């Protein structure tokens, strides 16, 4: 069952510059445990570098067919 009350809204796109104080995403959770799980997953979804990557990655990498 899908819980439509939870989810996340991403603040940064691939290749954008991120400063230490910037928000990566907003998490919508029913409780603190759900928030902590989502925050950990989001933290691990990002990669950080001292220098910008040459060129930008496409927003859509591939289309999945059902």
JSON list of N, CA and C in Angstrom, two decimals:
[
{"chain": "A", "resi": 1, "resn": "UNK", "atom": "N", "xyz": [0.84, -1.18, 0.00]},
{"chain": "A", "resi": 1, "resn": "UNK", "atom": "CA", "xyz": [0.00, 0.00, 0.00]},
{"chain": "A", "resi": 1, "resn": "UNK", "atom": "C", "xyz": [0.89, 1.25, 0.00]},
{"chain": "A", "resi": 2, "resn": "UNK", "atom": "N", "xyz": [0.56, 2.20, -0.81]},
{"chain": "A", "resi": 2, "resn": "UNK", "atom": "CA", "xyz": [1.31, 3.44, -0.90]},
{"chain": "A", "resi": 2, "resn": "UNK", "atom": "C", "xyz": [0.75, 4.45, 0.10]},
{"chain": "A", "resi": 3, "resn": "UNK", "atom": "N", "xyz": [1.64, 5.04, 0.88]},
{"chain": "A", "resi": 3, "resn": "UNK", "atom": "CA", "xyz": [1.26, 6.07, 1.84]},
{"chain": "A", "resi": 3, "resn": "UNK", "atom": "C", "xyz": [1.51, 7.43, 1.20]},
{"chain": "A", "resi": 4, "resn": "UNK", "atom": "N", "xyz": [0.48, 8.09, 0.76]},
{"chain": "A", "resi": 4, "resn": "UNK", "atom": "CA", "xyz": [0.61, 9.36, 0.05]},
{"chain": "A", "resi": 4, "resn": "UNK", "atom": "C", "xyz": [0.97, 10.54, 0.96]},
{"chain": "A", "resi": 5, "resn": "UNK", "atom": "N", "xyz": [1.01, 10.31, 2.25]},
{"chain": "A", "resi": 5, "resn": "UNK", "atom": "CA", "xyz": [1.35, 11.38, 3.20]},
{"chain": "A", "resi": 5, "resn": "UNK", "atom": "C", "xyz": [2.86, 11.50, 3.40]},
{"chain": "A", "resi": 6, "resn": "UNK", "atom": "N", "xyz": [3.63, 10.57, 2.88]},
{"chain": "A", "resi": 6, "resn": "UNK", "atom": "CA", "xyz": [5.08, 10.60, 3.08]},
{"chain": "A", "resi": 6, "resn": "UNK", "atom": "C", "xyz": [5.79, 10.72, 1.74]},
{"chain": "A", "resi": 7, "resn": "UNK", "atom": "N", "xyz": [7.03, 11.17, 1.79]},
{"chain": "A", "resi": 7, "resn": "UNK", "atom": "CA", "xyz": [7.83, 11.31, 0.58]},
{"chain": "A", "resi": 7, "resn": "UNK", "atom": "C", "xyz": [8.91, 12.33, 0.78]},
{"chain": "A", "resi": 8, "resn": "UNK", "atom": "N", "xyz": [9.51, 12.76, -0.31]},
{"chain": "A", "resi": 8, "resn": "UNK", "atom": "CA", "xyz": [10.53, 13.80, -0.21]},
{"chain": "A", "resi": 8, "resn": "UNK", "atom": "C", "xyz": [10.50, 14.68, -1.46]},
{"chain": "A", "resi": 9, "resn": "UNK", "atom": "N", "xyz": [10.97, 15.89, -1.29]},
{"chain": "A", "resi": 9, "resn": "UNK", "atom": "CA", "xyz": [11.09, 16.85, -2.36]},
{"chain": "A", "resi": 9, "resn": "UNK", "atom": "C", "xyz": [12.56, 17.24, -2.43]},
{"chain": "A", "resi": 10, "resn": "UNK", "atom": "N", "xyz": [13.20, 16.96, -3.56]},
{"chain": "A", "resi": 10, "resn": "UNK", "atom": "CA", "xyz": [14.63, 17.24, -3.69]},
{"chain": "A", "resi": 10, "resn": "UNK", "atom": "C", "xyz": [14.87, 18.70, -4.03]},
{"chain": "A", "resi": 11, "resn": "UNK", "atom": "N", "xyz": [15.89, 19.28, -3.41]},
{"chain": "A", "resi": 11, "resn": "UNK", "atom": "CA", "xyz": [16.23, 20.69, -3.58]},
{"chain": "A", "resi": 11, "resn": "UNK", "atom": "C", "xyz": [17.27, 20.88, -4.68]},
{"chain": "A", "resi": 12, "resn": "UNK", "atom": "N", "xyz": [18.19, 19.94, -4.82]},
{"chain": "A", "resi": 12, "resn": "UNK", "atom": "CA", "xyz": [19.29, 20.07, -5.77]},
{"chain": "A", "resi": 12, "resn": "UNK", "atom": "C", "xyz": [19.19, 19.05, -6.89]},
{"chain": "A", "resi": 13, "resn": "UNK", "atom": "N", "xyz": [19.63, 19.45, -8.06]},
{"chain": "A", "resi": 13, "resn": "UNK", "atom": "CA", "xyz": [19.70, 18.55, -9.21]},
{"chain": "A", "resi": 13, "resn": "UNK", "atom": "C", "xyz": [21.14, 18.15, -9.44]},
{"chain": "A", "resi": 14, "resn": "UNK", "atom": "N", "xyz": [21.33, 17.15, -10.25]},
{"chain": "A", "resi": 14, "resn": "UNK", "atom": "CA", "xyz": [22.67, 16.66, -10.56]},
{"chain": "A", "resi": 14, "resn": "UNK", "atom": "C", "xyz": [23.54, 17.77, -11.12]},
{"chain": "A", "resi": 15, "resn": "UNK", "atom": "N", "xyz": [24.74, 17.92, -10.57]},
{"chain": "A", "resi": 15, "resn": "UNK", "atom": "CA", "xyz": [25.70, 18.91, -11.05]},
{"chain": "A", "resi": 15, "resn": "UNK", "atom": "C", "xyz": [25.58, 20.28, -10.42]},
{"chain": "A", "resi": 16, "resn": "UNK", "atom": "N", "xyz": [24.56, 20.52, -9.63]},
{"chain": "A", "resi": 16, "resn": "UNK", "atom": "CA", "xyz": [24.41, 21.83, -9.00]},
{"chain": "A", "resi": 16, "resn": "UNK", "atom": "C", "xyz": [25.39, 21.99, -7.83]},
{"chain": "A", "resi": 17, "resn": "UNK", "atom": "N", "xyz": [25.78, 23.21, -7.59]},
{"chain": "A", "resi": 17, "resn": "UNK", "atom": "CA", "xyz": [26.71, 23.51, -6.49]},
{"chain": "A", "resi": 17, "resn": "UNK", "atom": "C", "xyz": [25.94, 23.49, -5.18]},
{"chain": "A", "resi": 18, "resn": "UNK", "atom": "N", "xyz": [26.51, 22.82, -4.19]},
{"chain": "A", "resi": 18, "resn": "UNK", "atom": "CA", "xyz": [25.90, 22.71, -2.87]},
{"chain": "A", "resi": 18, "resn": "UNK", "atom": "C", "xyz": [26.86, 23.26, -1.84]},
{"chain": "A", "resi": 19, "resn": "UNK", "atom": "N", "xyz": [26.36, 24.12, -1.00]},
{"chain": "A", "resi": 19, "resn": "UNK", "atom": "CA", "xyz": [27.17, 24.64, 0.10]},
{"chain": "A", "resi": 19, "resn": "UNK", "atom": "C", "xyz": [26.76, 23.92, 1.38]},
{"chain": "A", "resi": 20, "resn": "UNK", "atom": "N", "xyz": [27.62, 23.96, 2.37]},
{"chain": "A", "resi": 20, "resn": "UNK", "atom": "CA", "xyz": [27.42, 23.19, 3.60]},
{"chain": "A", "resi": 20, "resn": "UNK", "atom": "C", "xyz": [26.07, 23.46, 4.26]},
{"chain": "A", "resi": 21, "resn": "UNK", "atom": "N", "xyz": [25.61, 24.69, 4.24]},
{"chain": "A", "resi": 21, "resn": "UNK", "atom": "CA", "xyz": [24.38, 25.04, 4.95]},
{"chain": "A", "resi": 21, "resn": "UNK", "atom": "C", "xyz": [23.11, 24.81, 4.13]},
{"chain": "A", "resi": 22, "resn": "UNK", "atom": "N", "xyz": [23.23, 24.34, 2.90]},
{"chain": "A", "resi": 22, "resn": "UNK", "atom": "CA", "xyz": [22.07, 24.17, 2.02]},
{"chain": "A", "resi": 22, "resn": "UNK", "atom": "C", "xyz": [21.27, 22.92, 2.35]},
{"chain": "A", "resi": 23, "resn": "UNK", "atom": "N", "xyz": [19.98, 23.00, 2.12]},
{"chain": "A", "resi": 23, "resn": "UNK", "atom": "CA", "xyz": [19.08, 21.87, 2.29]},
{"chain": "A", "resi": 23, "resn": "UNK", "atom": "C", "xyz": [19.17, 20.97, 1.08]},
{"chain": "A", "resi": 24, "resn": "UNK", "atom": "N", "xyz": [19.35, 19.66, 1.29]},
{"chain": "A", "resi": 24, "resn": "UNK", "atom": "CA", "xyz": [19.38, 18.70, 0.18]},
{"chain": "A", "resi": 24, "resn": "UNK", "atom": "C", "xyz": [17.98, 18.32, -0.26]},
{"chain": "A", "resi": 25, "resn": "UNK", "atom": "N", "xyz": [17.09, 18.12, 0.72]},
{"chain": "A", "resi": 25, "resn": "UNK", "atom": "CA", "xyz": [15.73, 17.70, 0.41]},
{"chain": "A", "resi": 25, "resn": "UNK", "atom": "C", "xyz": [14.83, 17.97, 1.61]},
{"chain": "A", "resi": 26, "resn": "UNK", "atom": "N", "xyz": [13.54, 18.04, 1.34]},
{"chain": "A", "resi": 26, "resn": "UNK", "atom": "CA", "xyz": [12.55, 18.14, 2.40]},
{"chain": "A", "resi": 26, "resn": "UNK", "atom": "C", "xyz": [11.92, 16.77, 2.54]},
{"chain": "A", "resi": 27, "resn": "UNK", "atom": "N", "xyz": [11.86, 16.26, 3.77]},
{"chain": "A", "resi": 27, "resn": "UNK", "atom": "CA", "xyz": [11.31, 14.94, 4.03]},
{"chain": "A", "resi": 27, "resn": "UNK", "atom": "C", "xyz": [9.94, 15.08, 4.68]},
{"chain": "A", "resi": 28, "resn": "UNK", "atom": "N", "xyz": [8.97, 14.36, 4.15]},
{"chain": "A", "resi": 28, "resn": "UNK", "atom": "CA", "xyz": [7.62, 14.33, 4.70]},
{"chain": "A", "resi": 28, "resn": "UNK", "atom": "C", "xyz": [7.42, 12.93, 5.30]},
{"chain": "A", "resi": 29, "resn": "UNK", "atom": "N", "xyz": [7.38, 12.83, 6.62]},
{"chain": "A", "resi": 29, "resn": "UNK", "atom": "CA", "xyz": [7.29, 11.53, 7.29]},
{"chain": "A", "resi": 29, "resn": "UNK", "atom": "C", "xyz": [6.20, 11.54, 8.35]},
{"chain": "A", "resi": 30, "resn": "UNK", "atom": "N", "xyz": [5.68, 10.38, 8.66]},
{"chain": "A", "resi": 30, "resn": "UNK", "atom": "CA", "xyz": [4.64, 10.26, 9.69]},
{"chain": "A", "resi": 30, "resn": "UNK", "atom": "C", "xyz": [5.22, 10.29, 11.09]},
{"chain": "A", "resi": 31, "resn": "UNK", "atom": "N", "xyz": [6.48, 9.84, 11.25]},
{"chain": "A", "resi": 31, "resn": "UNK", "atom": "CA", "xyz": [7.08, 9.81, 12.58]},
{"chain": "A", "resi": 31, "resn": "UNK", "atom": "C", "xyz": [8.59, 9.96, 12.46]},
{"chain": "A", "resi": 32, "resn": "UNK", "atom": "N", "xyz": [9.26, 10.10, 13.60]},
{"chain": "A", "resi": 32, "resn": "UNK", "atom": "CA", "xyz": [10.70, 10.33, 13.62]},
{"chain": "A", "resi": 32, "resn": "UNK", "atom": "C", "xyz": [11.47, 9.15, 13.04]},
{"chain": "A", "resi": 33, "resn": "UNK", "atom": "N", "xyz": [11.04, 7.93, 13.32]},
{"chain": "A", "resi": 33, "resn": "UNK", "atom": "CA", "xyz": [11.73, 6.75, 12.79]},
{"chain": "A", "resi": 33, "resn": "UNK", "atom": "C", "xyz": [11.72, 6.77, 11.25]},
{"chain": "A", "resi": 34, "resn": "UNK", "atom": "N", "xyz": [10.57, 7.06, 10.66]},
{"chain": "A", "resi": 34, "resn": "UNK", "atom": "CA", "xyz": [10.48, 7.15, 9.20]},
{"chain": "A", "resi": 34, "resn": "UNK", "atom": "C", "xyz": [11.34, 8.27, 8.66]},
{"chain": "A", "resi": 35, "resn": "UNK", "atom": "N", "xyz": [11.38, 9.38, 9.38]},
{"chain": "A", "resi": 35, "resn": "UNK", "atom": "CA", "xyz": [12.21, 10.51, 8.96]},
{"chain": "A", "resi": 35, "resn": "UNK", "atom": "C", "xyz": [13.68, 10.13, 8.97]},
{"chain": "A", "resi": 36, "resn": "UNK", "atom": "N", "xyz": [14.12, 9.45, 10.02]},
{"chain": "A", "resi": 36, "resn": "UNK", "atom": "CA", "xyz": [15.53, 9.05, 10.13]},
{"chain": "A", "resi": 36, "resn": "UNK", "atom": "C", "xyz": [15.93, 8.10, 9.01]},
{"chain": "A", "resi": 37, "resn": "UNK", "atom": "N", "xyz": [15.06, 7.16, 8.68]},
{"chain": "A", "resi": 37, "resn": "UNK", "atom": "CA", "xyz": [15.35, 6.21, 7.60]},
{"chain": "A", "resi": 37, "resn": "UNK", "atom": "C", "xyz": [15.47, 6.96, 6.28]},
{"chain": "A", "resi": 38, "resn": "UNK", "atom": "N", "xyz": [14.53, 7.86, 6.00]},
{"chain": "A", "resi": 38, "resn": "UNK", "atom": "CA", "xyz": [14.56, 8.63, 4.75]},
{"chain": "A", "resi": 38, "resn": "UNK", "atom": "C", "xyz": [15.78, 9.53, 4.69]},
{"chain": "A", "resi": 39, "resn": "UNK", "atom": "N", "xyz": [16.13, 10.18, 5.79]},
{"chain": "A", "resi": 39, "resn": "UNK", "atom": "CA", "xyz": [17.30, 11.07, 5.82]},
{"chain": "A", "resi": 39, "resn": "UNK", "atom": "C", "xyz": [18.57, 10.31, 5.52]},
{"chain": "A", "resi": 40, "resn": "UNK", "atom": "N", "xyz": [18.71, 9.11, 6.06]},
{"chain": "A", "resi": 40, "resn": "UNK", "atom": "CA", "xyz": [19.89, 8.29, 5.81]},
{"chain": "A", "resi": 40, "resn": "UNK", "atom": "C", "xyz": [19.97, 7.90, 4.33]},
{"chain": "A", "resi": 41, "resn": "UNK", "atom": "N", "xyz": [18.86, 7.52, 3.74]},
{"chain": "A", "resi": 41, "resn": "UNK", "atom": "CA", "xyz": [18.84, 7.15, 2.32]},
{"chain": "A", "resi": 41, "resn": "UNK", "atom": "C", "xyz": [19.18, 8.34, 1.43]},
{"chain": "A", "resi": 42, "resn": "UNK", "atom": "N", "xyz": [18.64, 9.50, 1.76]},
{"chain": "A", "resi": 42, "resn": "UNK", "atom": "CA", "xyz": [18.93, 10.69, 0.96]},
{"chain": "A", "resi": 42, "resn": "UNK", "atom": "C", "xyz": [20.40, 11.07, 1.07]},
{"chain": "A", "resi": 43, "resn": "UNK", "atom": "N", "xyz": [20.95, 11.04, 2.29]},
{"chain": "A", "resi": 43, "resn": "UNK", "atom": "CA", "xyz": [22.37, 11.36, 2.48]},
{"chain": "A", "resi": 43, "resn": "UNK", "atom": "C", "xyz": [23.26, 10.47, 1.61]},
{"chain": "A", "resi": 44, "resn": "UNK", "atom": "N", "xyz": [22.91, 9.20, 1.51]},
{"chain": "A", "resi": 44, "resn": "UNK", "atom": "CA", "xyz": [23.71, 8.26, 0.73]},
{"chain": "A", "resi": 44, "resn": "UNK", "atom": "C", "xyz": [23.43, 8.32, -0.77]},
{"chain": "A", "resi": 45, "resn": "UNK", "atom": "N", "xyz": [22.39, 9.02, -1.17]},
{"chain": "A", "resi": 45, "resn": "UNK", "atom": "CA", "xyz": [22.06, 9.15, -2.59]},
{"chain": "A", "resi": 45, "resn": "UNK", "atom": "C", "xyz": [22.90, 10.22, -3.27]},
{"chain": "A", "resi": 46, "resn": "UNK", "atom": "N", "xyz": [23.48, 11.11, -2.49]},
{"chain": "A", "resi": 46, "resn": "UNK", "atom": "CA", "xyz": [24.30, 12.21, -3.04]},
{"chain": "A", "resi": 46, "resn": "UNK", "atom": "C", "xyz": [25.78, 11.85, -2.99]},
{"chain": "A", "resi": 47, "resn": "UNK", "atom": "N", "xyz": [26.53, 12.38, -3.95]},
{"chain": "A", "resi": 47, "resn": "UNK", "atom": "CA", "xyz": [27.98, 12.29, -3.94]},
{"chain": "A", "resi": 47, "resn": "UNK", "atom": "C", "xyz": [28.50, 13.72, -3.99]},
{"chain": "A", "resi": 48, "resn": "UNK", "atom": "N", "xyz": [29.54, 13.99, -3.21]},
{"chain": "A", "resi": 48, "resn": "UNK", "atom": "CA", "xyz": [30.08, 15.34, -3.12]},
{"chain": "A", "resi": 48, "resn": "UNK", "atom": "C", "xyz": [31.53, 15.35, -3.59]},
{"chain": "A", "resi": 49, "resn": "UNK", "atom": "N", "xyz": [31.92, 16.44, -4.22]},
{"chain": "A", "resi": 49, "resn": "UNK", "atom": "CA", "xyz": [33.29, 16.59, -4.72]},
{"chain": "A", "resi": 49, "resn": "UNK", "atom": "C", "xyz": [33.74, 18.03, -4.49]},
{"chain": "A", "resi": 50, "resn": "UNK", "atom": "N", "xyz": [35.06, 18.23, -4.42]},
{"chain": "A", "resi": 50, "resn": "UNK", "atom": "CA", "xyz": [35.60, 19.58, -4.25]},
{"chain": "A", "resi": 50, "resn": "UNK", "atom": "C", "xyz": [35.50, 20.40, -5.52]},
{"chain": "A", "resi": 51, "resn": "UNK", "atom": "N", "xyz": [35.51, 19.74, -6.66]},
{"chain": "A", "resi": 51, "resn": "UNK", "atom": "CA", "xyz": [35.44, 20.42, -7.96]},
{"chain": "A", "resi": 51, "resn": "UNK", "atom": "C", "xyz": [34.18, 19.99, -8.70]},
{"chain": "A", "resi": 52, "resn": "UNK", "atom": "N", "xyz": [33.58, 20.90, -9.47]},
{"chain": "A", "resi": 52, "resn": "UNK", "atom": "CA", "xyz": [32.40, 20.52, -10.26]},
{"chain": "A", "resi": 52, "resn": "UNK", "atom": "C", "xyz": [32.76, 19.47, -11.31]},
{"chain": "A", "resi": 53, "resn": "UNK", "atom": "N", "xyz": [31.81, 18.61, -11.61]},
{"chain": "A", "resi": 53, "resn": "UNK", "atom": "CA", "xyz": [32.03, 17.61, -12.66]},
{"chain": "A", "resi": 53, "resn": "UNK", "atom": "C", "xyz": [31.94, 18.29, -14.01]},
{"chain": "A", "resi": 54, "resn": "UNK", "atom": "N", "xyz": [32.78, 17.87, -14.96]},
{"chain": "A", "resi": 54, "resn": "UNK", "atom": "CA", "xyz": [32.66, 18.44, -16.31]},
{"chain": "A", "resi": 54, "resn": "UNK", "atom": "C", "xyz": [31.37, 17.98, -16.96]},
{"chain": "A", "resi": 55, "resn": "UNK", "atom": "N", "xyz": [30.60, 18.89, -17.49]},
{"chain": "A", "resi": 55, "resn": "UNK", "atom": "CA", "xyz": [29.32, 18.54, -18.11]},
{"chain": "A", "resi": 55, "resn": "UNK", "atom": "C", "xyz": [28.30, 18.14, -17.08]},
{"chain": "A", "resi": 56, "resn": "UNK", "atom": "N", "xyz": [27.06, 18.10, -17.47]},
{"chain": "A", "resi": 56, "resn": "UNK", "atom": "CA", "xyz": [25.99, 17.72, -16.55]},
{"chain": "A", "resi": 56, "resn": "UNK", "atom": "C", "xyz": [25.45, 16.35, -16.94]},
{"chain": "A", "resi": 57, "resn": "UNK", "atom": "N", "xyz": [25.06, 15.59, -15.94]},
{"chain": "A", "resi": 57, "resn": "UNK", "atom": "CA", "xyz": [24.42, 14.31, -16.19]},
{"chain": "A", "resi": 57, "resn": "UNK", "atom": "C", "xyz": [22.99, 14.57, -16.64]},
{"chain": "A", "resi": 58, "resn": "UNK", "atom": "N", "xyz": [22.46, 13.71, -17.50]},
{"chain": "A", "resi": 58, "resn": "UNK", "atom": "CA", "xyz": [21.06, 13.90, -17.90]},
{"chain": "A", "resi": 58, "resn": "UNK", "atom": "C", "xyz": [20.13, 13.64, -16.72]},
{"chain": "A", "resi": 59, "resn": "UNK", "atom": "N", "xyz": [19.00, 14.33, -16.68]},
{"chain": "A", "resi": 59, "resn": "UNK", "atom": "CA", "xyz": [18.05, 14.13, -15.60]},
{"chain": "A", "resi": 59, "resn": "UNK", "atom": "C", "xyz": [17.43, 12.74, -15.69]},
{"chain": "A", "resi": 60, "resn": "UNK", "atom": "N", "xyz": [17.19, 12.26, -16.90]},
{"chain": "A", "resi": 60, "resn": "UNK", "atom": "CA", "xyz": [16.64, 10.92, -17.10]},
{"chain": "A", "resi": 60, "resn": "UNK", "atom": "C", "xyz": [17.74, 10.06, -17.69]},
{"chain": "A", "resi": 61, "resn": "UNK", "atom": "N", "xyz": [18.09, 9.01, -16.98]},
{"chain": "A", "resi": 61, "resn": "UNK", "atom": "CA", "xyz": [19.17, 8.13, -17.44]},
{"chain": "A", "resi": 61, "resn": "UNK", "atom": "C", "xyz": [18.61, 7.09, -18.41]},
{"chain": "A", "resi": 62, "resn": "UNK", "atom": "N", "xyz": [17.48, 6.49, -18.06]},
{"chain": "A", "resi": 62, "resn": "UNK", "atom": "CA", "xyz": [16.85, 5.53, -18.95]},
{"chain": "A", "resi": 62, "resn": "UNK", "atom": "C", "xyz": [15.35, 5.45, -18.63]},
{"chain": "A", "resi": 63, "resn": "UNK", "atom": "N", "xyz": [14.58, 4.98, -19.58]},
{"chain": "A", "resi": 63, "resn": "UNK", "atom": "CA", "xyz": [13.15, 4.77, -19.40]},
{"chain": "A", "resi": 63, "resn": "UNK", "atom": "C", "xyz": [12.92, 3.28, -19.21]},
{"chain": "A", "resi": 64, "resn": "UNK", "atom": "N", "xyz": [12.17, 2.93, -18.18]},
{"chain": "A", "resi": 64, "resn": "UNK", "atom": "CA", "xyz": [11.82, 1.54, -17.93]},
{"chain": "A", "resi": 64, "resn": "UNK", "atom": "C", "xyz": [10.45, 1.26, -18.49]},
{"chain": "A", "resi": 65, "resn": "UNK", "atom": "N", "xyz": [10.33, 0.14, -19.17]},
{"chain": "A", "resi": 65, "resn": "UNK", "atom": "CA", "xyz": [9.03, -0.23, -19.75]},
{"chain": "A", "resi": 65, "resn": "UNK", "atom": "C", "xyz": [8.42, -1.32, -18.90]},
{"chain": "A", "resi": 66, "resn": "UNK", "atom": "N", "xyz": [7.10, -1.22, -18.71]},
{"chain": "A", "resi": 66, "resn": "UNK", "atom": "CA", "xyz": [6.41, -2.25, -17.92]},
{"chain": "A", "resi": 66, "resn": "UNK", "atom": "C", "xyz": [5.81, -3.31, -18.79]}
]
